[in-house]
CSV table of C-alpha atoms in Angstrom, one decimal:
chain,number,residue,atom,x,y,z
G,379,MET,CA,-76.2,123.1,0.1
G,380,PRO,CA,-79.8,123.7,-0.9
G,381,THR,CA,-79.3,127.3,0.3
G,382,ARG,CA,-77.8,128.2,-3.1
G,383,ALA,CA,-81.2,127.2,-4.7
G,384,LEU,CA,-82.9,129.3,-2.1
G,385,LYS,CA,-80.7,132.3,-2.8
G,386,SER,CA,-81.2,131.9,-6.6
G,387,ALA,CA,-84.9,131.9,-6.1
G,388,ALA,CA,-84.8,134.9,-3.8
G,389,SER,CA,-82.7,136.8,-6.3
G,390,GLY,CA,-85.3,135.9,-8.9
G,391,MET,CA,-88.0,137.3,-6.7
G,392,TYR,CA,-86.0,140.5,-6.0
G,393,ALA,CA,-85.4,140.9,-9.8
G,394,GLN,CA,-89.2,140.7,-10.5
G,395,GLU,CA,-89.8,143.3,-7.7
G,396,ILE,CA,-87.5,145.7,-9.6
G,397,ASN,CA,-89.3,144.8,-12.8
G,398,ILE,CA,-92.7,145.7,-11.1
G,399,GLN,CA,-91.2,149.0,-9.9
G,400,VAL,CA,-90.2,149.9,-13.4
G,401,ILE,CA,-93.5,148.9,-14.9
G,402,SER,CA,-95.5,150.9,-12.2
G,403,ASN,CA,-93.4,154.0,-13.0
G,404,ASN,CA,-94.3,153.6,-16.7
G,405,ILE,CA,-98.0,153.3,-15.9
G,406,ALA,CA,-97.8,156.3,-13.5
G,407,ASN,CA,-96.4,158.4,-16.4
G,408,MET,CA,-99.0,157.4,-18.9
G,409,ASN,CA,-100.1,161.0,-19.2
G,410,THR,CA,-96.7,162.7,-19.0
G,411,THR,CA,-95.9,164.6,-22.1
G,412,SER,CA,-93.2,163.0,-24.2
G,413,PHE,CA,-92.5,160.3,-21.5
G,414,LYS,CA,-90.5,157.3,-22.8
G,415,LYS,CA,-91.1,154.0,-21.2
G,416,ASN,CA,-88.4,152.0,-19.4
G,417,ARG,CA,-87.6,148.3,-19.4
G,418,ALA,CA,-85.7,146.6,-16.6
G,419,GLU,CA,-82.8,144.4,-17.7
G,420,PHE,CA,-81.2,141.6,-15.9
G,421,LYS,CA,-78.0,139.5,-16.0
G,422,ASP,CA,-77.2,136.0,-14.7
G,423,LEU,CA,-74.7,135.7,-11.9
G,424,ILE,CA,-71.5,133.6,-11.7
G,425,TYR,CA,-71.4,129.9,-12.3
G,426,GLN,CA,-69.7,127.8,-9.8
G,427,GLU,CA,-68.1,124.5,-10.5
G,428,ILE,CA,-69.2,121.9,-8.1
G,429,SER,CA,-68.5,118.2,-7.9
G,430,ALA,CA,-71.4,116.1,-9.2
G,431,ASN,CA,-70.5,113.3,-6.8
G,432,PRO,CA,-69.3,114.7,-3.5
G,433,GLN,CA,-68.9,111.2,-2.1
G,434,ASN,CA,-66.1,110.4,-4.5
G,435,THR,CA,-64.0,113.4,-3.5
G,436,VAL,CA,-63.8,112.4,0.1
G,437,ILE,CA,-62.1,109.1,-0.7
G,438,PRO,CA,-58.5,109.5,0.2
G,439,GLY,CA,-56.1,109.1,-2.8
G,440,SER,CA,-58.9,109.2,-5.4
G,441,VAL,CA,-58.2,111.3,-8.5
G,442,GLU,CA,-60.7,114.0,-9.3
G,443,ASN,CA,-62.1,113.6,-12.8
G,444,SER,CA,-63.1,117.0,-14.2
G,445,ASN,CA,-65.9,115.4,-16.2
G,446,THR,CA,-67.9,114.9,-13.0
G,447,LYS,CA,-67.9,118.7,-12.3
G,448,ILE,CA,-70.9,120.6,-13.2
G,449,GLN,CA,-71.6,124.3,-13.3
G,450,VAL,CA,-74.4,125.7,-11.2
G,451,GLY,CA,-75.5,129.3,-11.5
G,452,SER,CA,-76.3,131.5,-8.6
G,453,GLY,CA,-79.2,133.5,-9.8
G,454,VAL,CA,-80.0,136.8,-11.4
G,455,LYS,CA,-79.2,140.5,-10.8
G,456,PRO,CA,-80.9,143.6,-12.2
G,457,SER,CA,-78.3,145.3,-14.4
G,458,SER,CA,-79.8,148.4,-15.9
G,459,THR,CA,-82.9,150.0,-17.3
G,460,GLN,CA,-83.3,150.8,-20.9
G,461,LYS,CA,-85.4,153.7,-22.2
G,462,LEU,CA,-87.4,152.8,-25.3
G,463,PHE,CA,-87.5,155.9,-27.6
G,464,VAL,CA,-90.4,154.7,-29.7
G,465,GLN,CA,-92.4,157.6,-31.1
G,466,GLY,CA,-95.4,158.7,-29.0
G,467,ASP,CA,-98.7,159.9,-30.5
G,468,LEU,CA,-98.8,163.5,-31.5
G,469,GLN,CA,-101.8,165.3,-30.0
G,470,GLN,CA,-103.1,168.5,-31.3
G,471,THR,CA,-103.2,171.3,-28.7
G,472,GLY,CA,-103.6,174.4,-30.9
G,473,GLN,CA,-101.1,176.3,-28.8
G,474,GLN,CA,-98.7,178.2,-31.0
G,475,PHE,CA,-95.7,177.5,-28.7
G,476,ASP,CA,-96.3,173.7,-28.5
G,477,VAL,CA,-94.0,171.8,-30.8
G,478,GLY,CA,-94.0,168.1,-31.3
G,479,ILE,CA,-91.1,166.2,-32.9
G,480,ASN,CA,-92.2,163.6,-35.4
G,481,GLY,CA,-89.2,161.3,-35.8
G,482,ASP,CA,-85.7,161.3,-34.2
G,483,GLY,CA,-84.2,164.1,-32.2
G,484,PHE,CA,-84.3,166.1,-29.0
G,485,PHE,CA,-84.6,169.8,-28.3
G,486,GLN,CA,-81.4,171.2,-26.7
G,487,VAL,CA,-82.1,173.3,-23.6
G,488,ARG,CA,-79.7,175.2,-21.4
G,489,LYS,CA,-80.1,174.8,-17.7
G,490,SER,CA,-79.4,177.6,-15.2
G,491,ASP,CA,-75.9,176.2,-14.5
G,492,GLY,CA,-74.9,176.6,-18.1
G,493,THR,CA,-74.9,172.9,-19.0
G,494,PHE,CA,-77.1,171.4,-21.7
G,495,SER,CA,-79.9,168.9,-21.3
G,496,TYR,CA,-82.1,167.3,-23.9
G,497,THR,CA,-85.9,166.9,-24.1
G,498,ARG,CA,-88.7,165.9,-26.4
G,499,ASP,CA,-91.2,167.8,-24.4
G,500,GLY,CA,-92.1,170.7,-26.7
G,501,SER,CA,-94.5,172.6,-24.4
G,502,PHE,CA,-92.7,175.9,-24.6
G,503,LYS,CA,-93.5,179.2,-23.0
G,504,ILE,CA,-92.1,182.7,-23.6
G,505,SER,CA,-90.0,184.1,-20.8
G,506,SER,CA,-90.1,187.7,-19.7
G,507,GLU,CA,-86.9,188.3,-21.7
G,508,GLY,CA,-88.7,187.0,-24.8
G,509,SER,CA,-86.9,183.8,-25.3
G,510,MET,CA,-88.4,180.4,-25.7
G,511,VAL,CA,-88.3,178.3,-22.4
G,512,THR,CA,-89.6,174.9,-21.3
G,513,ALA,CA,-92.2,174.7,-18.6
G,514,ASP,CA,-89.4,174.6,-16.0
G,515,GLY,CA,-87.8,177.7,-17.4
G,516,TYR,CA,-84.9,176.1,-19.2
G,517,VAL,CA,-83.9,178.1,-22.3
G,518,LEU,CA,-84.1,176.5,-25.8
G,519,GLU,CA,-80.7,176.6,-27.4
G,520,PRO,CA,-80.0,177.8,-30.1
G,521,GLY,CA,-82.9,180.1,-29.4
G,522,PHE,CA,-84.3,183.4,-30.5
G,523,THR,CA,-85.7,186.5,-28.9
G,524,LEU,CA,-89.1,187.9,-29.5
G,525,ASN,CA,-89.7,191.6,-29.3
G,526,GLU,CA,-92.9,193.3,-28.1
G,527,ASP,CA,-94.3,193.9,-31.6
G,528,VAL,CA,-94.8,190.2,-32.4
G,529,ARG,CA,-98.4,189.1,-32.9
G,530,SER,CA,-97.8,185.5,-33.7
G,531,ILE,CA,-95.0,183.1,-34.6
G,532,SER,CA,-95.0,180.2,-36.9
G,533,ILE,CA,-92.6,177.2,-36.9
G,534,SER,CA,-92.1,175.3,-40.1
G,535,ARG,CA,-91.6,171.6,-40.3
G,536,ASP,CA,-87.9,172.1,-40.8
G,537,GLY,CA,-87.6,174.3,-37.7
G,538,ILE,CA,-87.5,177.8,-39.3
G,539,ILE,CA,-89.2,180.3,-36.9
G,540,SER,CA,-90.9,183.3,-38.4
G,541,SER,CA,-92.9,186.0,-36.7
G,542,THR,CA,-95.6,188.2,-37.8
G,543,GLU,CA,-95.2,191.8,-36.5
G,544,VAL,CA,-98.0,194.1,-35.6
G,545,GLY,CA,-97.6,195.9,-38.9
G,546,GLY,CA,-98.1,192.7,-40.9
G,547,ASP,CA,-94.4,192.1,-41.8
G,548,THR,CA,-93.0,188.7,-41.6
G,549,ILE,CA,-89.5,188.3,-40.1
G,550,GLU,CA,-87.4,185.2,-40.0
G,551,LEU,CA,-86.1,184.8,-36.4
G,552,GLY,CA,-84.0,181.7,-36.5
G,553,THR,CA,-84.0,178.0,-36.7
G,554,ILE,CA,-84.7,175.4,-34.1
G,555,GLU,CA,-81.9,172.8,-34.1
G,556,LEU,CA,-82.4,169.2,-33.0
G,557,ALA,CA,-79.9,167.0,-31.3
G,558,LYS,CA,-79.5,163.3,-32.1
G,559,PHE,CA,-77.6,160.6,-30.3
G,560,VAL,CA,-76.0,157.5,-31.6
G,561,ASN,CA,-77.4,155.4,-28.8
G,562,PRO,CA,-80.4,157.3,-27.3
G,563,GLY,CA,-80.9,154.3,-25.0
G,564,GLY,CA,-77.8,155.3,-23.1
G,565,LEU,CA,-79.1,158.8,-22.2
G,566,GLN,CA,-79.6,159.5,-18.5
G,567,ALA,CA,-83.1,160.5,-17.5
G,568,ILE,CA,-82.9,163.2,-14.8
G,569,GLY,CA,-86.6,163.8,-14.3
G,570,ASP,CA,-88.7,166.7,-15.5
G,571,ASN,CA,-88.7,165.1,-19.0
G,572,LEU,CA,-85.0,165.9,-19.4
G,573,TYR,CA,-82.1,163.7,-20.4
G,574,ASN,CA,-78.3,164.2,-20.0
G,575,GLU,CA,-75.7,162.8,-22.4
G,576,THR,CA,-73.5,160.1,-21.0
G,577,GLU,CA,-70.6,158.0,-22.3
G,578,ALA,CA,-73.0,155.4,-23.5
G,579,SER,CA,-75.2,157.8,-25.4
G,580,GLY,CA,-72.3,159.5,-27.2
G,581,SER,CA,-72.1,163.2,-27.9
G,582,PRO,CA,-75.0,165.1,-29.4
G,583,ILE,CA,-75.1,165.6,-33.2
G,584,LEU,CA,-76.9,168.8,-34.0
G,585,GLY,CA,-78.8,169.3,-37.2
G,586,GLN,CA,-81.8,170.9,-38.8
G,587,ALA,CA,-85.2,169.3,-38.4
G,588,GLY,CA,-86.5,167.3,-41.3
G,589,GLN,CA,-83.1,166.7,-42.8
G,590,GLU,CA,-80.4,163.9,-42.5
G,591,GLY,CA,-82.7,161.6,-40.5
G,592,PHE,CA,-83.9,164.3,-38.0
G,593,GLY,CA,-87.6,164.4,-37.3
G,594,GLU,CA,-90.0,167.1,-38.5
G,595,LEU,CA,-91.5,169.7,-36.2
G,596,ASN,CA,-95.2,170.0,-35.8
G,597,GLN,CA,-96.4,173.3,-34.4
G,598,GLY,CA,-99.5,173.1,-32.2
G,599,PHE,CA,-98.9,169.5,-31.3
G,600,LEU,CA,-97.4,167.7,-28.3
G,601,GLU,CA,-96.0,164.2,-28.2
G,602,SER,CA,-97.8,162.1,-25.7
G,603,SER,CA,-96.2,159.3,-23.6
G,604,ASN,CA,-95.3,156.1,-25.5
G,605,VAL,CA,-96.6,153.9,-22.7
G,606,ASP,CA,-99.0,151.3,-24.1
G,607,ILE,CA,-101.2,150.3,-21.2
G,608,VAL,CA,-102.0,146.9,-22.7
G,609,GLU,CA,-98.4,146.0,-23.0
G,610,GLU,CA,-97.7,147.2,-19.5
G,611,MET,CA,-100.5,145.1,-18.1
G,612,ILE,CA,-99.1,142.1,-19.9
G,613,SER,CA,-95.6,142.8,-18.5
G,614,MET,CA,-97.1,143.2,-15.0
G,615,ILE,CA,-98.9,139.9,-15.3
G,616,SER,CA,-95.8,138.1,-16.4
G,617,ALA,CA,-93.7,139.7,-13.7
G,618,GLN,CA,-96.2,138.7,-11.1
G,619,ARG,CA,-96.2,135.1,-12.4
G,620,SER,CA,-92.4,135.0,-12.5
G,621,TYR,CA,-92.4,136.2,-8.9
G,622,GLU,CA,-94.9,133.5,-8.0
G,623,ILE,CA,-92.9,130.7,-9.7
G,624,ASN,CA,-89.7,131.8,-7.9
G,625,SER,CA,-91.6,131.6,-4.6
G,626,LYS,CA,-92.6,128.0,-5.6
G,627,THR,CA,-88.9,127.2,-5.9
G,628,VAL,CA,-88.4,128.5,-2.3
G,629,LYS,CA,-91.3,126.4,-1.1
G,630,THR,CA,-90.0,123.2,-2.9
G,631,VAL,CA,-86.5,123.7,-1.5
G,632,GLU,CA,-87.9,124.2,1.9
G,633,GLU,CA,-89.9,121.0,1.6
G,634,MET,CA,-86.8,119.1,0.4
G,635,MET,CA,-84.9,120.4,3.4
G,636,SER,CA,-87.6,119.2,5.7
G,637,ILE,CA,-87.5,115.8,3.9
G,638,ALA,CA,-83.8,115.6,4.6
G,639,ASN,CA,-84.5,116.5,8.2
G,640,ASN,CA,-86.8,113.5,8.5
G,641,LEU,CA,-84.0,111.1,7.4
G,642,LYS,CA,-83.1,110.7,11.1
G,643,ARG,CA,-86.1,109.9,13.2
A,1371,MET,CA,-77.7,97.2,2.7
A,1372,ILE,CA,-75.2,99.8,3.6
A,1373,LYS,CA,-74.5,100.3,-0.2
A,1374,GLY,CA,-78.1,100.9,-0.7
A,1375,LEU,CA,-78.0,103.7,1.9
A,1376,TYR,CA,-75.1,105.3,0.0
A,1377,ASN,CA,-76.9,105.1,-3.3
A,1378,ALA,CA,-80.0,106.7,-2.0
A,1379,SER,CA,-78.0,109.5,-0.3
A,1380,LYS,CA,-76.1,110.1,-3.6
A,1381,SER,CA,-79.4,110.3,-5.4
A,1382,MET,CA,-80.6,112.9,-2.9
A,1383,ASN,CA,-77.4,114.9,-3.5
A,1384,ASP,CA,-78.0,114.8,-7.3
A,1385,LYS,CA,-81.5,116.1,-6.8
A,1386,ILE,CA,-80.2,119.0,-4.8
A,1387,HIS,CA,-77.8,120.0,-7.6
A,1388,ASN,CA,-80.7,119.7,-10.1
A,1389,ILE,CA,-83.0,121.9,-8.1
A,1390,GLN,CA,-80.2,124.5,-8.0
A,1391,ILE,CA,-80.1,124.4,-11.8
A,1392,VAL,CA,-83.9,124.7,-11.9
A,1393,ALA,CA,-83.8,127.6,-9.4
A,1394,ASN,CA,-81.2,129.4,-11.6
A,1395,ASN,CA,-83.3,128.9,-14.7
A,1396,LEU,CA,-86.4,130.3,-13.1
A,1397,ALA,CA,-84.5,133.2,-11.5
A,1398,ASN,CA,-83.4,134.2,-15.0
A,1399,LEU,CA,-86.9,134.2,-16.6
A,1400,SER,CA,-86.5,137.9,-17.6
A,1401,THR,CA,-82.8,137.8,-18.5
A,1402,ASN,CA,-82.2,138.7,-22.1
A,1403,GLY,CA,-80.2,136.1,-24.1
A,1404,PHE,CA,-80.3,133.6,-21.2
A,1405,LYS,CA,-80.0,130.0,-22.2
A,1406,ARG,CA,-81.5,127.5,-19.7
A,1407,GLU,CA,-79.7,124.4,-18.5
A,1408,ILE,CA,-81.5,121.1,-18.8
A,1409,PRO,CA,-82.2,119.7,-15.4
A,1410,PHE,CA,-82.7,116.1,-16.4
A,1411,ALA,CA,-83.1,113.7,-13.5
A,1412,GLU,CA,-80.8,111.2,-15.2
A,1413,TYR,CA,-78.4,114.0,-16.1
A,1414,MET,CA,-75.8,113.2,-13.4
A,1415,GLU,CA,-75.4,109.6,-14.5
A,1416,ARG,CA,-74.9,110.8,-18.1
A,1417,ALA,CA,-72.3,113.2,-17.0
A,1418,GLU,CA,-70.4,110.4,-15.3
A,1419,ASN,CA,-70.7,107.8,-18.0
A,1420,GLU,CA,-70.1,109.7,-21.2
A,1421,GLY,CA,-68.2,112.7,-19.9
A,1422,VAL,CA,-70.9,115.1,-21.0
A,1423,LYS,CA,-70.0,118.3,-19.2
A,1424,GLN,CA,-73.0,120.5,-19.5
A,1425,VAL,CA,-76.3,120.3,-21.1
A,1426,THR,CA,-77.5,123.7,-22.1
A,1427,ASP,CA,-80.6,124.3,-24.1
A,1428,PHE,CA,-79.6,126.6,-27.0
A,1429,SER,CA,-83.1,127.0,-28.4
A,1430,GLU,CA,-84.2,130.5,-29.3
A,1431,GLY,CA,-85.9,132.8,-26.8
A,1432,GLU,CA,-88.7,135.2,-27.7
A,1433,PHE,CA,-87.7,138.3,-29.6
A,1434,LEU,CA,-88.7,141.6,-28.1
A,1435,GLU,CA,-88.7,144.8,-30.1
A,1436,THR,CA,-86.8,147.7,-28.5
A,1437,ASP,CA,-86.2,150.1,-31.5
A,1438,ASN,CA,-82.7,150.7,-30.1
A,1439,PRO,CA,-80.2,150.8,-33.0
A,1440,LEU,CA,-77.6,149.0,-30.9
A,1441,ASP,CA,-79.8,146.0,-29.9
A,1442,PHE,CA,-79.3,142.9,-32.0
A,1443,ALA,CA,-81.0,139.5,-31.9
A,1444,ILE,CA,-79.7,136.5,-33.9
A,1445,SER,CA,-82.1,134.1,-35.3
A,1446,GLY,CA,-80.2,130.9,-36.2
A,1447,LYS,CA,-77.2,129.1,-34.7
A,1448,ALA,CA,-74.5,131.8,-34.5
A,1449,PHE,CA,-73.1,133.6,-31.5
A,1450,PHE,CA,-71.6,137.1,-31.2
A,1451,ALA,CA,-67.9,137.0,-30.4
A,1452,VAL,CA,-66.7,139.2,-27.6
A,1453,ASN,CA,-63.1,140.1,-26.6
A,1454,THR,CA,-62.5,139.6,-22.8
A,1455,GLU,CA,-59.6,139.1,-20.5
A,1456,ARG,CA,-60.0,135.3,-20.8
A,1457,GLY,CA,-59.9,135.4,-24.6
A,1458,ILE,CA,-62.9,135.2,-26.9
A,1459,GLU,CA,-66.3,134.6,-25.2
A,1460,LEU,CA,-69.5,134.0,-27.0
A,1461,THR,CA,-73.0,135.4,-26.3
A,1462,LYS,CA,-76.5,135.6,-27.7
A,1463,ASN,CA,-77.1,138.8,-25.8
A,1464,GLY,CA,-76.8,141.5,-28.4
A,1465,GLN,CA,-77.4,144.6,-26.3
A,1466,PHE,CA,-74.4,146.7,-27.1
A,1467,GLU,CA,-73.1,150.2,-26.4
A,1468,ILE,CA,-70.5,152.5,-27.7
A,1469,ASP,CA,-67.7,153.4,-25.3
A,1470,GLU,CA,-65.9,156.7,-25.0
A,1471,GLU,CA,-63.3,155.7,-27.5
A,1472,GLY,CA,-65.9,154.7,-30.0
A,1473,TYR,CA,-65.7,150.9,-29.7
A,1474,LEU,CA,-68.8,148.8,-29.8
A,1475,THR,CA,-68.9,147.0,-26.5
A,1476,THR,CA,-71.2,144.8,-24.4
A,1477,LYS,CA,-72.9,146.3,-21.3
A,1478,ASP,CA,-69.9,144.9,-19.3
A,1479,GLY,CA,-67.5,147.0,-21.4
A,1480,ASN,CA,-66.0,144.1,-23.3
A,1481,LYS,CA,-65.3,144.8,-27.0
A,1482,VAL,CA,-67.4,143.2,-29.6
A,1483,LEU,CA,-65.4,141.5,-32.4
A,1484,GLY,CA,-65.8,142.2,-36.1
A,1485,GLU,CA,-64.2,140.2,-38.8
A,1486,LYS,CA,-61.3,142.8,-38.9
A,1487,GLY,CA,-60.9,142.9,-35.1
A,1488,ASN,CA,-62.5,145.3,-32.6
A,1489,ILE,CA,-65.2,147.5,-34.1
A,1490,ASN,CA,-64.5,151.2,-33.9
A,1491,LEU,CA,-67.2,153.6,-35.0
A,1492,ASP,CA,-65.7,156.8,-33.7
A,1493,GLU,CA,-64.3,158.3,-37.0
A,1494,SER,CA,-67.2,157.5,-39.1
A,1495,LEU,CA,-69.6,158.9,-36.5
A,1496,LEU,CA,-67.8,162.2,-36.6
A,1497,LYS,CA,-67.7,162.2,-40.4
A,1498,SER,CA,-71.3,161.2,-40.9
A,1499,LYS,CA,-74.5,162.3,-39.2
A,1500,GLY,CA,-76.1,159.0,-40.4
A,1501,GLU,CA,-77.5,156.2,-38.4
A,1502,ILE,CA,-75.9,153.0,-37.5
A,1503,THR,CA,-77.5,150.2,-39.5
A,1504,VAL,CA,-76.8,146.5,-39.4
A,1505,THR,CA,-78.0,144.3,-42.3
A,1506,ASP,CA,-79.3,140.7,-41.9
A,1507,ASP,CA,-75.8,139.2,-42.6
A,1508,GLY,CA,-74.1,141.4,-40.0
A,1509,GLN,CA,-72.7,144.2,-42.1
A,1510,ILE,CA,-72.4,147.4,-40.0
A,1511,LYS,CA,-72.7,150.8,-41.6
A,1512,VAL,CA,-72.7,154.3,-40.3
A,1513,GLY,CA,-74.7,156.4,-42.8
A,1514,GLU,CA,-72.9,155.5,-46.1
A,1515,PHE,CA,-69.6,154.3,-44.5
A,1516,PHE,CA,-69.0,150.6,-44.3
A,1517,ILE,CA,-67.3,149.7,-41.0
A,1518,ASP,CA,-67.0,145.9,-40.8
A,1519,TYR,CA,-69.0,142.7,-40.6
A,1520,LEU,CA,-69.9,141.5,-37.1
A,1521,LYS,CA,-67.9,138.4,-36.3
A,1522,LEU,CA,-70.5,135.6,-35.9
A,1523,VAL,CA,-69.3,132.2,-34.9
A,1524,ASN,CA,-70.5,128.7,-34.9
A,1525,VAL,CA,-69.5,126.1,-32.3
A,1526,GLU,CA,-69.6,122.5,-33.5
A,1527,GLN,CA,-69.8,121.1,-30.0
A,1528,PRO,CA,-71.9,123.6,-28.0
A,1529,GLU,CA,-72.0,121.1,-25.1
A,1530,MET,CA,-68.3,121.9,-24.6
A,1531,LEU,CA,-69.1,125.6,-23.8
A,1532,GLU,CA,-68.6,126.7,-20.3
A,1533,ARG,CA,-71.0,129.2,-18.8
A,1534,SER,CA,-69.9,132.5,-17.5
A,1535,GLU,CA,-71.9,135.3,-16.0
A,1536,ASN,CA,-73.7,137.9,-18.0
A,1537,GLN,CA,-75.1,135.4,-20.5
A,1538,THR,CA,-71.7,134.6,-22.0
A,1539,PHE,CA,-70.1,131.3,-22.8
A,1540,TYR,CA,-66.5,130.4,-22.8
A,1541,TYR,CA,-64.7,127.7,-24.9
A,1542,ALA,CA,-61.2,126.8,-23.8
A,1543,GLU,CA,-60.2,125.3,-27.1
A,1544,GLN,CA,-60.9,128.6,-28.9
A,1545,ASP,CA,-61.2,127.3,-32.4
A,1546,PHE,CA,-64.3,128.9,-33.8
A,1547,ASN,CA,-65.6,128.7,-37.4
A,1548,ASN,CA,-67.1,131.8,-38.9
A,1549,ALA,CA,-70.8,131.1,-39.2
A,1550,ASP,CA,-72.2,130.6,-42.7
A,1551,LYS,CA,-74.1,133.7,-43.7
A,1552,SER,CA,-77.1,131.7,-44.8
A,1553,GLU,CA,-77.5,130.1,-41.4
A,1554,PHE,CA,-78.3,133.2,-39.4
A,1555,LYS,CA,-80.1,136.5,-39.6
A,1556,ILE,CA,-79.4,139.6,-37.5
A,1557,HIS,CA,-82.4,141.6,-36.4
A,1558,GLN,CA,-81.6,145.2,-35.5
A,1559,GLY,CA,-83.7,146.8,-32.8
A,1560,PHE,CA,-84.6,143.5,-31.3
A,1561,ILE,CA,-83.3,141.6,-28.3
A,1562,GLU,CA,-83.7,137.9,-27.5
A,1563,GLY,CA,-85.4,137.1,-24.2
A,1564,SER,CA,-84.7,134.2,-21.9
A,1565,ASN,CA,-85.5,130.7,-23.2
A,1566,THR,CA,-86.5,129.4,-19.8
A,1567,ASN,CA,-89.8,127.6,-20.1
A,1568,PRO,CA,-91.6,127.8,-16.8
A,1569,ILE,CA,-93.7,124.7,-17.5
A,1570,LEU,CA,-90.7,122.5,-18.2
A,1571,GLU,CA,-89.0,123.9,-15.0
A,1572,MET,CA,-92.1,123.2,-12.9
A,1573,GLN,CA,-92.3,119.7,-14.3
A,1574,ALA,CA,-88.6,119.1,-13.4
A,1575,MET,CA,-89.1,120.6,-10.0
A,1576,ILE,CA,-92.1,118.3,-9.1
A,1577,GLN,CA,-90.2,115.3,-10.4
A,1578,LEU,CA,-87.1,116.2,-8.5
A,1579,GLN,CA,-89.0,116.7,-5.3
A,1580,LYS,CA,-90.8,113.4,-5.6
A,1581,ASP,CA,-87.6,111.6,-6.4
A,1582,TYR,CA,-86.0,113.2,-3.4
A,1583,GLU,CA,-88.9,112.1,-1.2
A,1584,ALA,CA,-88.6,108.5,-2.6
A,1585,SER,CA,-84.9,108.4,-1.8
A,1586,GLN,CA,-85.7,109.5,1.7
A,1587,LYS,CA,-88.3,106.8,2.1
A,1588,MET,CA,-85.6,104.3,0.8
A,1589,ILE,CA,-83.2,105.5,3.5
A,1590,THR,CA,-85.7,105.3,6.3
A,1591,SER,CA,-86.8,101.8,5.3
A,1592,LEU,CA,-83.2,100.6,4.9
A,1593,ASP,CA,-82.5,102.1,8.3
A,1594,GLY,CA,-85.5,100.2,9.7
A,1595,MET,CA,-84.2,96.9,8.2
A,1596,LEU,CA,-80.8,97.5,9.7
A,1597,SER,CA,-82.2,98.0,13.1
A,1598,GLN,CA,-84.3,94.9,12.7
A,1599,SER,CA,-81.3,92.8,11.7
A,1600,LYS,CA,-79.6,93.5,14.9
A,1601,GLU,CA,-82.6,92.0,16.7
A,1602,ILE,CA,-82.1,88.6,14.9
A,1603,GLY,CA,-79.6,87.2,17.4
A,1604,LYS,CA,-81.7,88.0,20.4
A,1605,ILE,CA,-84.0,85.5,22.1
C-alpha cells in the first residue's frame, strides 16, 4: 500500500528531472539568436477511490458507505513544453542583411522540400542566385532577387525593400511579409531557430510589417535570445528543491515501511 | 486489549493514506492549476463522522506570466467549465488551445464552454487578422468581433467536488451557478501555478511519521502485555 506514495514521489522526482532538462536547454541557448525559452508543464494523474477504513470492508455482510471513500492521487506526469514568445532584446550589428522583428510575427522561409517554416532569426545572407536566404540556406518567401548592379539595400520598418543601384537609382524590390499565429505557443520547434505550424498553432496569417498588430522590422539589428539568466537560475533552484522534497517523501515512506516491519519482533 | 490492537493498526492505515495524499501534493509542486488536498491527521475521523468526502484546499496558487494569448488565470472563486464525456468538469487550469475546427479546448482536447455553448473562433479568425483578447470579466474578442463570454461557474459546496486527472474537478449533481462578474477577474497571458505549500506538506509528513511510529509502539507494547498475561496462570 505505501508503494503508491513511493510511486507518486518518484513521479515527482522524474518530473523535476524533465524540468531541469528544459531549463538547462534554455541556459545553453542563452546566446542563440532569436531563441525563445521553454517551460515544462505537468499534469496530475488519476485519482483512485480507496476505502478510508479497510477493516470495515472485510466484515461479511457489512454495507459499504460511500462517505468513507477517499480519493488518492497517483502523482504527476510531464505533459508538454510551452515556448514563451516574449520579445528578446534587439542588438545592433550594423550588417545590412540583418533584420530584427520588434513585435509579433515570423519570417516565412521555404525549405528545400518546398514546405514552409517560420523563424524570427533575421540574420540573412544573399545566395548565389541573388535571393535572400537564412544562415542555413532557406529562402525567404515572398522574397526578391538582387541583380549584380546593386550597391546596397535598405529595408524600411514596414518591410519595403529598396535597392540603390551602381548608377545611384533607387528601385523598390518588394515587401517582406510577416506571418502571425493565433497561438504561437503551439508552434513546433524543429531546431535551427525554425518553427513549423501545427494544429495547435493554427494556420499562418500573412501581413505587412508594422500594420494590424505585426511587428516592425529593424535593419541592422538582430533579436537576441529571451532567456533571462536570473529567472532560469531561480527555476533551477526551485526545481532542485522540489526534487529534494520528493526524495524526502521517499525516505519517509521507506522509514514508515521499516516501522511496520518492526511490528513483529 | 485486542481492541486496542485494532485501533492502533487502523491508525497506521490512516497515516498511510495521508502520506499518499502528501506525496501526491508534493509530486505536483510544478503542476499548473493544481489544488492540494489537506492531509489532516484527524481527517479520516472527520470523513467518517460528518460524511465529509474530500478536503481540497482551493486557495490561489502563484500567477506566472507567459504572454501567451490563450493562457488565462482566474483570481477569485470561479472555475472554467469544460465539456467532457462525463458532462461538465471544472478546472482552474486555463491553458487553452484552438483545435483544427476552431474550438477553444483544453490541452486534453475537451471543449471550453462559453455562455452560449462551445466556443468557436474559426470564422472570426478568418475574417479578422486581429488578436484574441479576453477582458477581466471573461469576454472573448477576436480583433473587433465579439465571440462569447467564457462560462465561469461557482460551486456552493466545493467539498462535494470529485477530483479527476489533469487538474479538473467533477461534480455529479451538475447544478452550477454562473459566477458573479464582480467576484472574479481573468488575467490573460498568465497561468496559475500549483498551490502546494512545501512547508505545510513537510509538517504533515513529519507529524504523520511520528504518529505512525507511536501507533507501532502501542502495538508492540500491547503485544508485550498480551504475552505477559498468558504467564499469569503459571507457577
